[in-house]
PDB file of C-alpha atoms in Angstrom:
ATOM      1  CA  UNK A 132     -27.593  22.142  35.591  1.00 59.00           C
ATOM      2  CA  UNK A 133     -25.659  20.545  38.311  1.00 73.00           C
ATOM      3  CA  UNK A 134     -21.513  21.145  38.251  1.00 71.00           C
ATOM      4  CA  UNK A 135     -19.358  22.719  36.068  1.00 71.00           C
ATOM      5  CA  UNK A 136     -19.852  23.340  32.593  1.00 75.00           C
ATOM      6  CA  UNK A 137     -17.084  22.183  30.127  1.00 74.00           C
ATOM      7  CA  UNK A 138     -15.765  25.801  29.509  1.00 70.00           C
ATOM      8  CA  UNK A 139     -15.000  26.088  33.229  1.00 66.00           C
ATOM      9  CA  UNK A 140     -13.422  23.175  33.685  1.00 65.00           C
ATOM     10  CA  UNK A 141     -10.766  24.170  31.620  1.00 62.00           C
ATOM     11  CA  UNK A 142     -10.716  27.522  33.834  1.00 61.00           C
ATOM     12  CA  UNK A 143     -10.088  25.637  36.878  1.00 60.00           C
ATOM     13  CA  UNK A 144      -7.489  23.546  35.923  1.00 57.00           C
ATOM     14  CA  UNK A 145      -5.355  27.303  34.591  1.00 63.00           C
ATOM     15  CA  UNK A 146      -6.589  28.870  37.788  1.00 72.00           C
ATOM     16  CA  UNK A 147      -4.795  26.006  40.260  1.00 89.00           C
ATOM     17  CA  UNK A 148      -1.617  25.971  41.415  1.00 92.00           C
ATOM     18  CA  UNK A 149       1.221  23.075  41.204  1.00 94.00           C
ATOM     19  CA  UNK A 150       4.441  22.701  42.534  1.00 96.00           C
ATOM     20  CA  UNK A 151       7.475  24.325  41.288  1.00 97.00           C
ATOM     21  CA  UNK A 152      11.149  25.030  42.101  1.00 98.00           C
ATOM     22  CA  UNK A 153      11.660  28.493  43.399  1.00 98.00           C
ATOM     23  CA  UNK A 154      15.423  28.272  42.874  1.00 98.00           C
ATOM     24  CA  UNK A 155      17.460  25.962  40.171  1.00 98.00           C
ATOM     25  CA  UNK A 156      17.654  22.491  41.848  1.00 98.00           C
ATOM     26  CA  UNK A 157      20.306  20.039  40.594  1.00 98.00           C
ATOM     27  CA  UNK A 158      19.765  16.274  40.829  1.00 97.00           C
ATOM     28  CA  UNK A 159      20.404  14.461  44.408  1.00 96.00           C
ATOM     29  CA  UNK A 160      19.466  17.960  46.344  1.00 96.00           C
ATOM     30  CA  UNK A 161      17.561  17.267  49.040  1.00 96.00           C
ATOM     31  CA  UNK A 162      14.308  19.516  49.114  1.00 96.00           C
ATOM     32  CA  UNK A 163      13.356  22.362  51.300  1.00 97.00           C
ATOM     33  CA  UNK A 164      10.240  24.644  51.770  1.00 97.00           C
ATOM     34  CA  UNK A 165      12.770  27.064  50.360  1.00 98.00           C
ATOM     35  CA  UNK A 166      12.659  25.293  47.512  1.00 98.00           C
ATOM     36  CA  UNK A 167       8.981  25.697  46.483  1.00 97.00           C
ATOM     37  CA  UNK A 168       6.927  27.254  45.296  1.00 97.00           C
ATOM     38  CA  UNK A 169       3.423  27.190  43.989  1.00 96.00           C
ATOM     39  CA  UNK A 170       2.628  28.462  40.533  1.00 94.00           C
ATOM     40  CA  UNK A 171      -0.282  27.888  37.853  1.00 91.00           C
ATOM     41  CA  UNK A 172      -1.062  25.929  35.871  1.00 83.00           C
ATOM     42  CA  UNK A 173      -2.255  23.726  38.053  1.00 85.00           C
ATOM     43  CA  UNK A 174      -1.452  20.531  35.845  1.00 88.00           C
ATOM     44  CA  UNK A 175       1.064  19.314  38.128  1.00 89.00           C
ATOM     45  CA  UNK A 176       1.328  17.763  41.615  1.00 93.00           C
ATOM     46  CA  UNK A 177      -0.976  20.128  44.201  1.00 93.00           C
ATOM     47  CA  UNK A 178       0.091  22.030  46.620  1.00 94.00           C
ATOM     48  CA  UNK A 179      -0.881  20.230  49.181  1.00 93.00           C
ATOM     49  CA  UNK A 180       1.826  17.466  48.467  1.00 92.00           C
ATOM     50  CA  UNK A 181       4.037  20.281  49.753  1.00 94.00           C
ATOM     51  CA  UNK A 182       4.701  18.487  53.097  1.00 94.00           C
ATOM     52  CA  UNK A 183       5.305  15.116  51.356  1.00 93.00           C
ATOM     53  CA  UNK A 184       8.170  16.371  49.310  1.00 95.00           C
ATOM     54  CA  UNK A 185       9.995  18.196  51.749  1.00 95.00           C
ATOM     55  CA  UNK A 186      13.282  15.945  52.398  1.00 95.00           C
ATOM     56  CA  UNK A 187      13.120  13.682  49.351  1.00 95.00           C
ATOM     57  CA  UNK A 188      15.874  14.002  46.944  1.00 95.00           C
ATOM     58  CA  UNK A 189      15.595  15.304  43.517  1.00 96.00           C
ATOM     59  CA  UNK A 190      16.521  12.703  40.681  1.00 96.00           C
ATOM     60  CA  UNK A 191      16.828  15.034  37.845  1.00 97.00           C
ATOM     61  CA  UNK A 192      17.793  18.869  37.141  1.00 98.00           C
ATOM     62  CA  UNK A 193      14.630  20.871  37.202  1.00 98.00           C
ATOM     63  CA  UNK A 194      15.387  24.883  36.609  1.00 98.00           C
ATOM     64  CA  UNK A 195      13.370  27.356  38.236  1.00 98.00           C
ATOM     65  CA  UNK A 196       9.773  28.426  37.568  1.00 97.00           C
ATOM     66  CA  UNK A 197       9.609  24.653  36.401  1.00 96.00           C
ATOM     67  CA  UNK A 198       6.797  22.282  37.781  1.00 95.00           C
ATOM     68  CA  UNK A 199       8.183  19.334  39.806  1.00 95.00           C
ATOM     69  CA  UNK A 200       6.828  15.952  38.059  1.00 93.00           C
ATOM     70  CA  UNK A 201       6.751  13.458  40.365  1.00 92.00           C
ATOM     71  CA  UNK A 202       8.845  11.014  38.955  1.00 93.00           C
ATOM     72  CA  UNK A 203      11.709  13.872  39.516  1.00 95.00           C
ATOM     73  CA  UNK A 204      11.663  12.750  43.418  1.00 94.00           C
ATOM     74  CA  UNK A 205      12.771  10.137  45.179  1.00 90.00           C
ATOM     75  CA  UNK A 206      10.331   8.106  47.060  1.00 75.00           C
ATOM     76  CA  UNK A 207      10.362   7.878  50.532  1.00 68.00           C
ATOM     77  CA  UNK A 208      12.312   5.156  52.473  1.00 58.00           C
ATOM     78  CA  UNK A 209      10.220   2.586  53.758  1.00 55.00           C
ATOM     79  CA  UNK A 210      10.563   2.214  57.624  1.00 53.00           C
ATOM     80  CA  UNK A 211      13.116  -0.266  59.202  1.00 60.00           C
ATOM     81  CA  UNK A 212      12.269  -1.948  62.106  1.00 58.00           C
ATOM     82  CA  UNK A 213      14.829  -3.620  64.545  1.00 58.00           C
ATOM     83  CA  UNK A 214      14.781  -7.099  65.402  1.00 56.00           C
TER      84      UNK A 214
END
């Protein structure tokens, strides 16, 4: 028997981590890696998205120990190039 069985897949989706807010983080804050943390479950965005959300803006409240769903963040701002 190749891969995991169906029993531990469930294990190793509650044995990942996700993203969550160390702190309380109000909407329009501007993330930090002071900010983060990684908790489990891991049924949220992975950890290493870390780098990614560092600067982007929080759209919505999101109280601590909570995971960070993506559609919380801002994207980022496409480049602008001068003419």
């Amino acid at each position: 028997h190749k891969g995991p069985r169906p029993a531990e897949q469930d294990n190793r989706r509650s044995m990942r981590r996700s993203v969550a807010a160390r702190v309380d983080l109000k909407a329009g804050q501007v993330l930090t890696a002071a900010h983060l943390i990684c908790l489990r479950p891991g049924t949220g965005l992975a950890p290493s998205m870390v780098r990614e959300l560092i600067g982007r803006a929080i759209v919505r409240d999101i109280p601590a120990g909570h995971l960070i769903p993506p559609e919380a963040v801002t994207l980022p701002q496409p480049a602008v190039h001068a003419a």
